[in-house]
PDB file of C-alpha atoms in Angstrom:
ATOM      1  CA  UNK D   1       0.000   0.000   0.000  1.00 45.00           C
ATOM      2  CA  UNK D   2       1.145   3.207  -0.588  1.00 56.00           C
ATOM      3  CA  UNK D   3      -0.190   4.910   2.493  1.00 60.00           C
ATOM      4  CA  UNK D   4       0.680   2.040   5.049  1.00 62.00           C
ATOM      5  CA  UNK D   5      -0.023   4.953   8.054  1.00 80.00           C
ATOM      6  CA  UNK D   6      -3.484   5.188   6.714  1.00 86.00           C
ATOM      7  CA  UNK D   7      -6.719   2.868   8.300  1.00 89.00           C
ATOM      8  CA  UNK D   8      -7.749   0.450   6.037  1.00 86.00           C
ATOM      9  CA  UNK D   9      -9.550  -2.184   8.548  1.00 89.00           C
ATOM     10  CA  UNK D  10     -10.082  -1.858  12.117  1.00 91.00           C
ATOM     11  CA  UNK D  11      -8.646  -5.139  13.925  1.00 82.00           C
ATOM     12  CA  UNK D  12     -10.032  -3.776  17.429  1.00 76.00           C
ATOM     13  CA  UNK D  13     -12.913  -6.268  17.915  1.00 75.00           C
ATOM     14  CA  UNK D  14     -14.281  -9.051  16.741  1.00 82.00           C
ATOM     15  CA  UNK D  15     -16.434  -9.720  14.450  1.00 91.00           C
ATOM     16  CA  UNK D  16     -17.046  -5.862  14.058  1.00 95.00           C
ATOM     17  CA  UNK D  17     -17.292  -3.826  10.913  1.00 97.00           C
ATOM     18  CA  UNK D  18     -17.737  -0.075  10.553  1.00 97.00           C
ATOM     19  CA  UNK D  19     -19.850   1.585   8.317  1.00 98.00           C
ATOM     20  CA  UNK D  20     -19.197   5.030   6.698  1.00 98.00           C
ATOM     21  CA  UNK D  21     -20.758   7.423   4.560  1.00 98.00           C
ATOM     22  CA  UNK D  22     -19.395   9.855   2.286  1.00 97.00           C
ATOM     23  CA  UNK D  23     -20.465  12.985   0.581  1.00 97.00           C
ATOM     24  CA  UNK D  24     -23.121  14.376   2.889  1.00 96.00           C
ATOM     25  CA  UNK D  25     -25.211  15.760   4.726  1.00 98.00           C
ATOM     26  CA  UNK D  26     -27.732  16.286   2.095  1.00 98.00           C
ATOM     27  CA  UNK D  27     -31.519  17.086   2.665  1.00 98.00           C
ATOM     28  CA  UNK D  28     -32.950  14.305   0.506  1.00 97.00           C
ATOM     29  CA  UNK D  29     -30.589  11.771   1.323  1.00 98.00           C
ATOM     30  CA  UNK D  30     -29.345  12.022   4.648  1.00 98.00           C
ATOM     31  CA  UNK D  31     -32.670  12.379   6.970  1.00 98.00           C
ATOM     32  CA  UNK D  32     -33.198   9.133   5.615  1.00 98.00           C
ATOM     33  CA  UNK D  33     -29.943   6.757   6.193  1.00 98.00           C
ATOM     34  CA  UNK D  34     -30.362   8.525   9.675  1.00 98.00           C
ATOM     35  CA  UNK D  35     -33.515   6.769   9.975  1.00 98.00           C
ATOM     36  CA  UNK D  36     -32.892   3.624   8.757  1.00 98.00           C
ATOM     37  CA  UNK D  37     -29.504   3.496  11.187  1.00 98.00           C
ATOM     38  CA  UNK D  38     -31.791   4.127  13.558  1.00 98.00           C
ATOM     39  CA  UNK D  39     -34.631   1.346  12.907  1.00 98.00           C
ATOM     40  CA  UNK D  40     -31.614  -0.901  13.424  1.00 98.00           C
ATOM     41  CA  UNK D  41     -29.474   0.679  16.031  1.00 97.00           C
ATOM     42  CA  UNK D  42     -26.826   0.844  14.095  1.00 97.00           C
ATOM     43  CA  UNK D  43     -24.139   3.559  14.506  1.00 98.00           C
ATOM     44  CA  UNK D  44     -21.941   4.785  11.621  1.00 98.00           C
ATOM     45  CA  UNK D  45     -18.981   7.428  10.296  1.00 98.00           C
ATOM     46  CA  UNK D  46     -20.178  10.190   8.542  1.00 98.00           C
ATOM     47  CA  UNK D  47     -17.278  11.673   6.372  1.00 98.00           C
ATOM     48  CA  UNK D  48     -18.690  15.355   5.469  1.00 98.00           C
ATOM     49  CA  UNK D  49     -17.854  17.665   2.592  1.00 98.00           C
ATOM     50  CA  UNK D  50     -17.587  21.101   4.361  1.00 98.00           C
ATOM     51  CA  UNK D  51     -19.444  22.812   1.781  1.00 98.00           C
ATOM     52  CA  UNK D  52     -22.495  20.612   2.771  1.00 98.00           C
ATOM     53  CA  UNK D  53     -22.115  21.495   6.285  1.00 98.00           C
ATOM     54  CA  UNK D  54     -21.998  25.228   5.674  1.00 98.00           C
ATOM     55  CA  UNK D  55     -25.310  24.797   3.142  1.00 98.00           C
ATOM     56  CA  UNK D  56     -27.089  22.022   6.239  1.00 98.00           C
ATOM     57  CA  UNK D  57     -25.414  23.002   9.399  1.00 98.00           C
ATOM     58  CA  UNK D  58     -28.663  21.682  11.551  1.00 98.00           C
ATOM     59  CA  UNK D  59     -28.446  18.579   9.562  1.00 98.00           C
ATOM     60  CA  UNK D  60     -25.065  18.264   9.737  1.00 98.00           C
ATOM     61  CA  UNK D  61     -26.047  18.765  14.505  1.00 98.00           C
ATOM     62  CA  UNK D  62     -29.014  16.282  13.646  1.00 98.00           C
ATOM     63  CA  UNK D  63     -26.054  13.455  12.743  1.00 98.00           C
ATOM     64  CA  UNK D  64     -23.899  14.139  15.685  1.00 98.00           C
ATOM     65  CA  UNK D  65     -27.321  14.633  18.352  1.00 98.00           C
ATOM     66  CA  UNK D  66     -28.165  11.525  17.057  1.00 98.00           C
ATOM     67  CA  UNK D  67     -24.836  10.022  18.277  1.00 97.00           C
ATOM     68  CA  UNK D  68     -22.943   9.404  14.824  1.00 98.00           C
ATOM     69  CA  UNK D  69     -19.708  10.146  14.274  1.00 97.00           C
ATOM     70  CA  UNK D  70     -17.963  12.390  12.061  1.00 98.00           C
ATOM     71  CA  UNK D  71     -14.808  12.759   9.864  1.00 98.00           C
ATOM     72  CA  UNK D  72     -13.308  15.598   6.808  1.00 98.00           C
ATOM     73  CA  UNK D  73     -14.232  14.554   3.503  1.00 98.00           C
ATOM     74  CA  UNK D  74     -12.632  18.353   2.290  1.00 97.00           C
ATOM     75  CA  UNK D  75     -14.348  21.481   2.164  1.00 97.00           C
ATOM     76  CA  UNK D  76     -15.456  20.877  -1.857  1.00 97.00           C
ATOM     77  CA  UNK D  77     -14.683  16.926  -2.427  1.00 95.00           C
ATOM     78  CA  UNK D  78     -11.105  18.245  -3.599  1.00 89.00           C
ATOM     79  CA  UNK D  79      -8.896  15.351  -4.830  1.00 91.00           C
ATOM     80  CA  UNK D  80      -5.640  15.534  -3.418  1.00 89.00           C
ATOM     81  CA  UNK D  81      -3.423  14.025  -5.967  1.00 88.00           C
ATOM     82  CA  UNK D  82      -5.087  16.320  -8.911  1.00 90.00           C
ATOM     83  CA  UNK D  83      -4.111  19.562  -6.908  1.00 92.00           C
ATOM     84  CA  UNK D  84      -0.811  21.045  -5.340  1.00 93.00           C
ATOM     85  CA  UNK D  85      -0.581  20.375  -1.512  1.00 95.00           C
ATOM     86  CA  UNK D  86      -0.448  24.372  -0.149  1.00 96.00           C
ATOM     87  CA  UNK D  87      -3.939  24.473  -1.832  1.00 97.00           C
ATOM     88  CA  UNK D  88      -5.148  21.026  -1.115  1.00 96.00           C
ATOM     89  CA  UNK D  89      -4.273  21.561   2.946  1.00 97.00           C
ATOM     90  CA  UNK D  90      -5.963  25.174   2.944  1.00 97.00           C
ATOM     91  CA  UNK D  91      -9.098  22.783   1.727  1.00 97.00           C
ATOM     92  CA  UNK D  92      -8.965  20.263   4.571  1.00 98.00           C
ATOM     93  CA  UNK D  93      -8.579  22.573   6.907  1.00 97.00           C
ATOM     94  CA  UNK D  94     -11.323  25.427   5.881  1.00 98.00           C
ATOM     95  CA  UNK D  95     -13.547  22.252   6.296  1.00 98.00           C
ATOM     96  CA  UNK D  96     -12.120  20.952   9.940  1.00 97.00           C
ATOM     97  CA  UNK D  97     -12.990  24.849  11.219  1.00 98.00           C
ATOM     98  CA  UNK D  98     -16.829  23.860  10.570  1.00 98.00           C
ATOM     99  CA  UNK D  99     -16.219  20.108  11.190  1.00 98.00           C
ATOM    100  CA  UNK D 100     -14.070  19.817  14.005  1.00 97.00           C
ATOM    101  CA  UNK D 101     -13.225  16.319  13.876  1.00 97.00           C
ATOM    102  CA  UNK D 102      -9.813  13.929  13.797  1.00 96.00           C
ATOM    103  CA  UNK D 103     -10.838  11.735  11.380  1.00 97.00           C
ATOM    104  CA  UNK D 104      -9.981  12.394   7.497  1.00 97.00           C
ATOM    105  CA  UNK D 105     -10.861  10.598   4.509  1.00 97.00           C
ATOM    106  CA  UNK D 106      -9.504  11.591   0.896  1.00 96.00           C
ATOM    107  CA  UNK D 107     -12.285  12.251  -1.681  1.00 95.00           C
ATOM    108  CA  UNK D 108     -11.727   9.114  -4.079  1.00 91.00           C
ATOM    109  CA  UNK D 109      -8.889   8.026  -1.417  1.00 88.00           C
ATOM    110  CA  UNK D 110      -6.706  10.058  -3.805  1.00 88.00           C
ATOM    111  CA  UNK D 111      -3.658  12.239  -2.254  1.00 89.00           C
ATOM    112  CA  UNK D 112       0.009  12.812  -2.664  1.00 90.00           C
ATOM    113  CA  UNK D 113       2.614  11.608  -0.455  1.00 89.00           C
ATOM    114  CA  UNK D 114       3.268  15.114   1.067  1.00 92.00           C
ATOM    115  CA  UNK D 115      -0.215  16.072   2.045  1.00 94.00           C
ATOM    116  CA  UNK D 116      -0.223  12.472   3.524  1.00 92.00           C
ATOM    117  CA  UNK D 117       2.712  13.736   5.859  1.00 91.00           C
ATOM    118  CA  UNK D 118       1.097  16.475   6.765  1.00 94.00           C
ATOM    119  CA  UNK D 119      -2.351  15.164   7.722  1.00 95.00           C
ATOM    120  CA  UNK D 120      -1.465  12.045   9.754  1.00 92.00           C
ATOM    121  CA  UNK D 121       0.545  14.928  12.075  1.00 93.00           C
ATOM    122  CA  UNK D 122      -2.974  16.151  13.027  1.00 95.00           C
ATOM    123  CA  UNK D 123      -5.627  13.354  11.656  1.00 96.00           C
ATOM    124  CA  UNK D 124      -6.295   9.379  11.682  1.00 95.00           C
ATOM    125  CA  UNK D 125      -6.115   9.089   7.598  1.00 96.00           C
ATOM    126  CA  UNK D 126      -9.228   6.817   7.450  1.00 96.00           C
ATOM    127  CA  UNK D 127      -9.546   4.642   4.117  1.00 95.00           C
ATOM    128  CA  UNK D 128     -12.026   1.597   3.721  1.00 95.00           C
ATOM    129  CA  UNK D 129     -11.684  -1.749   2.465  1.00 94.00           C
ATOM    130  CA  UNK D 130     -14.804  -2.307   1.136  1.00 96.00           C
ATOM    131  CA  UNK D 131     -16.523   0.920  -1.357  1.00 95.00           C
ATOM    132  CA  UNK D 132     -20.250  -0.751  -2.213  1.00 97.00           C
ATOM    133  CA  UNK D 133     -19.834   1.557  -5.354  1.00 96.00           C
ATOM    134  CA  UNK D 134     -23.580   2.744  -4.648  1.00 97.00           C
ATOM    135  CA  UNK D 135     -22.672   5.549  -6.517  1.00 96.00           C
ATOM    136  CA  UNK D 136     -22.190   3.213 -10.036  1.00 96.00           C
ATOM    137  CA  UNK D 137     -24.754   3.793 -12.795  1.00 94.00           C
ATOM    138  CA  UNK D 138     -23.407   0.770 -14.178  1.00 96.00           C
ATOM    139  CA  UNK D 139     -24.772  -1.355 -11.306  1.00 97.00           C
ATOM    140  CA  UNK D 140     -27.808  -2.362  -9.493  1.00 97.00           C
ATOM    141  CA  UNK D 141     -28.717  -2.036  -5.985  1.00 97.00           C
ATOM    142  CA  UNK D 142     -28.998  -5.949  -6.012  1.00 98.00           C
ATOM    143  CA  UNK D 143     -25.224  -5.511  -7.026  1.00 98.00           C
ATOM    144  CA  UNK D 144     -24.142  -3.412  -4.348  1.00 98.00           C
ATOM    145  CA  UNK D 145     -25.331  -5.538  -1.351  1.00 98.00           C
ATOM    146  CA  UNK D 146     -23.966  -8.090  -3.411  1.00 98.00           C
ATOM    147  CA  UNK D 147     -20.493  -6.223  -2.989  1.00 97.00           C
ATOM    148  CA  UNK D 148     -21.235  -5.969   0.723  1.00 98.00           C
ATOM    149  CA  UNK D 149     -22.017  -9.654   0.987  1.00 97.00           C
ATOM    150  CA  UNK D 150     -19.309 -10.439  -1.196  1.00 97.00           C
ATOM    151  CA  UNK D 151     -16.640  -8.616   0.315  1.00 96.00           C
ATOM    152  CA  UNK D 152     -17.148  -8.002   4.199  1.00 97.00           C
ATOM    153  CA  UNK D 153     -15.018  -9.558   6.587  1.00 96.00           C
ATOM    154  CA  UNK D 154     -14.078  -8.589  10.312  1.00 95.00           C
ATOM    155  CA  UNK D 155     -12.658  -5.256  10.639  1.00 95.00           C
ATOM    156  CA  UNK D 156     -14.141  -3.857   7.383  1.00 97.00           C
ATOM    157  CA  UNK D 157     -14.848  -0.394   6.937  1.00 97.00           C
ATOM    158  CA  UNK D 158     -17.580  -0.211   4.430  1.00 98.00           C
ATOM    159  CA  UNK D 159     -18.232   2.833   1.932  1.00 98.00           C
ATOM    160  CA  UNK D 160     -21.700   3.795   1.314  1.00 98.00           C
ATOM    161  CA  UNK D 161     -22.571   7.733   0.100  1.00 97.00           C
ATOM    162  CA  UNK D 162     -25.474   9.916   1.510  1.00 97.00           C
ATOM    163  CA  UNK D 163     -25.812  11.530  -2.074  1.00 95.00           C
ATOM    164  CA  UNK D 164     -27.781  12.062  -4.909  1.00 95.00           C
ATOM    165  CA  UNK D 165     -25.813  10.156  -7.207  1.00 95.00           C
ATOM    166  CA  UNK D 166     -25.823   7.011  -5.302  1.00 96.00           C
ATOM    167  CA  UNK D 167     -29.623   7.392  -3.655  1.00 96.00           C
ATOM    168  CA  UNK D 168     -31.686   5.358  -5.189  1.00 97.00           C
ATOM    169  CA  UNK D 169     -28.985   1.658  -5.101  1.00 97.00           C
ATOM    170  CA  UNK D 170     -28.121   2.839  -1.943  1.00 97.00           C
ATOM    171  CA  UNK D 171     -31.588   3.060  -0.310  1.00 97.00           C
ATOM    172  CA  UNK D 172     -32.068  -0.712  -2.081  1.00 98.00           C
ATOM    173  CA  UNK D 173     -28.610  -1.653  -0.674  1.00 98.00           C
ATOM    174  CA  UNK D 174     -28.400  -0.298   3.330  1.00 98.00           C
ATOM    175  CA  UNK D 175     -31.056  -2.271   4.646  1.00 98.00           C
ATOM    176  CA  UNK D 176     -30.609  -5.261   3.485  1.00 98.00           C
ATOM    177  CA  UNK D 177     -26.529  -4.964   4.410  1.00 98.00           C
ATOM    178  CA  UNK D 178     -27.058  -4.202   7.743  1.00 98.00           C
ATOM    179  CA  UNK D 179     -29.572  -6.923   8.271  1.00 98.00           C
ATOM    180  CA  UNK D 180     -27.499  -9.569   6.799  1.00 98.00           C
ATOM    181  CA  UNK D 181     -24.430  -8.283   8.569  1.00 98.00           C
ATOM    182  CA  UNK D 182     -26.203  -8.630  11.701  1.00 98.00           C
ATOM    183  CA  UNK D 183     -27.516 -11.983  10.601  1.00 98.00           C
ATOM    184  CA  UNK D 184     -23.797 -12.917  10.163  1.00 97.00           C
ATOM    185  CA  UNK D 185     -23.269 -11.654  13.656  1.00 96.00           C
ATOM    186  CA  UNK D 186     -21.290  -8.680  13.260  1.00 96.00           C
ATOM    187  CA  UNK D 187     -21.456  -5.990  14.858  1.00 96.00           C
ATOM    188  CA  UNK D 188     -21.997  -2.753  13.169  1.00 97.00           C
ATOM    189  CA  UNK D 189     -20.084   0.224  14.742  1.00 95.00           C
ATOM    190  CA  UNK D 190     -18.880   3.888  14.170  1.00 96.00           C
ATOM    191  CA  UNK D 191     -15.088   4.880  13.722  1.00 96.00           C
ATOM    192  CA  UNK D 192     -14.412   6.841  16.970  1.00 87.00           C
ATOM    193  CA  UNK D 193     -11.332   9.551  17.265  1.00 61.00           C
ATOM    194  CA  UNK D 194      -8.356   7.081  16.773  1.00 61.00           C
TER     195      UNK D 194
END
């Protein structure tokens, strides 16, 4: 791996996997995966763009009051590897003075090896091992919770998206994760400040 100082899976427990969400908060989207989490008393990571936060900032409280936790997704879902460092760091941080959180994940896990260095000095670099790819157009939500069924295994930290894009295979796909992950026994837990 390229970022070996980065979280992949979470070997704390067993038979625990994490679920995450990327992208949000977003009006039509995110009310709704709150909900569902809570039908099944599930808690989860919710990595948020800071732009969303400063357009939704009580649904942005409504994730945290509802005892989720969160993480820096960037203030504008800026991929690190496609811009210099000076201006990628000014990003992630403009974001961390609205979200005020340790945890950091990469839009599209992309960033360069010198805004890596930089990061892990004041965030756990949190990465996944398992994106459901809700966000496809090319696939089905049968095909996503396939993915999740497919792919889980203890320790996983599992990629869905409270977005637009990935809505309507990712209302198909959440349920029926989480209740076959808790079928399987695992727990299902949120990432808390490493």
């Amino acid at each position: 791996m390229l970022f070996p100082e980065t979280v992949w899976r979470i070997h704390k427990r067993d038979h625990t996997v994490y679920l995450t969400f990327d992208d949000g908060p977003h009006p039509q989207v995110t009310p709704w995966v709150l909900d569902t989490l809570d039908h099944y008393g599930v808690k989860a990571t919710f990595f948020c763009v800071g732009e969303n936060v400063q357009r939704y900032p009580d649904l942005f409280a409504e994730v945290k009051r509802r005892g989720h936790s969160v993480g820096n997704h960037t203030m504008s879902h800026l991929q690190g590897a496609h811009v210099g460092t000076k201006t990628y760091l000014h990003n992630v941080f403009r974001a961390n003075e609205l979200i005020h959180s340790t945890l950091f994940r990469p839009p599209h896990g992309l960033l360069r090896w010198a805004q890596s260095r930089v990061l892990r000095a004041r965030f756990a670099i949190i990465m996944y091992d398992l994106v459901t790819r809700d966000y496809s157009r090319k696939l089905t939500g049968e095909q996503v919770f396939a993915n999740v069924k497919r792919y889980a295994r203890n320790g996983s930290i599992i990629v869905f998206h409270d977005s637009l894009k990935a809505e309507k295979n990712m209302r198909y796909a959440l349920p029926r994760a989480i209740e076959w992950l808790q079928q399987q026994g695992y727990k299902i837990d949120a990432i808390t400040q490493l």
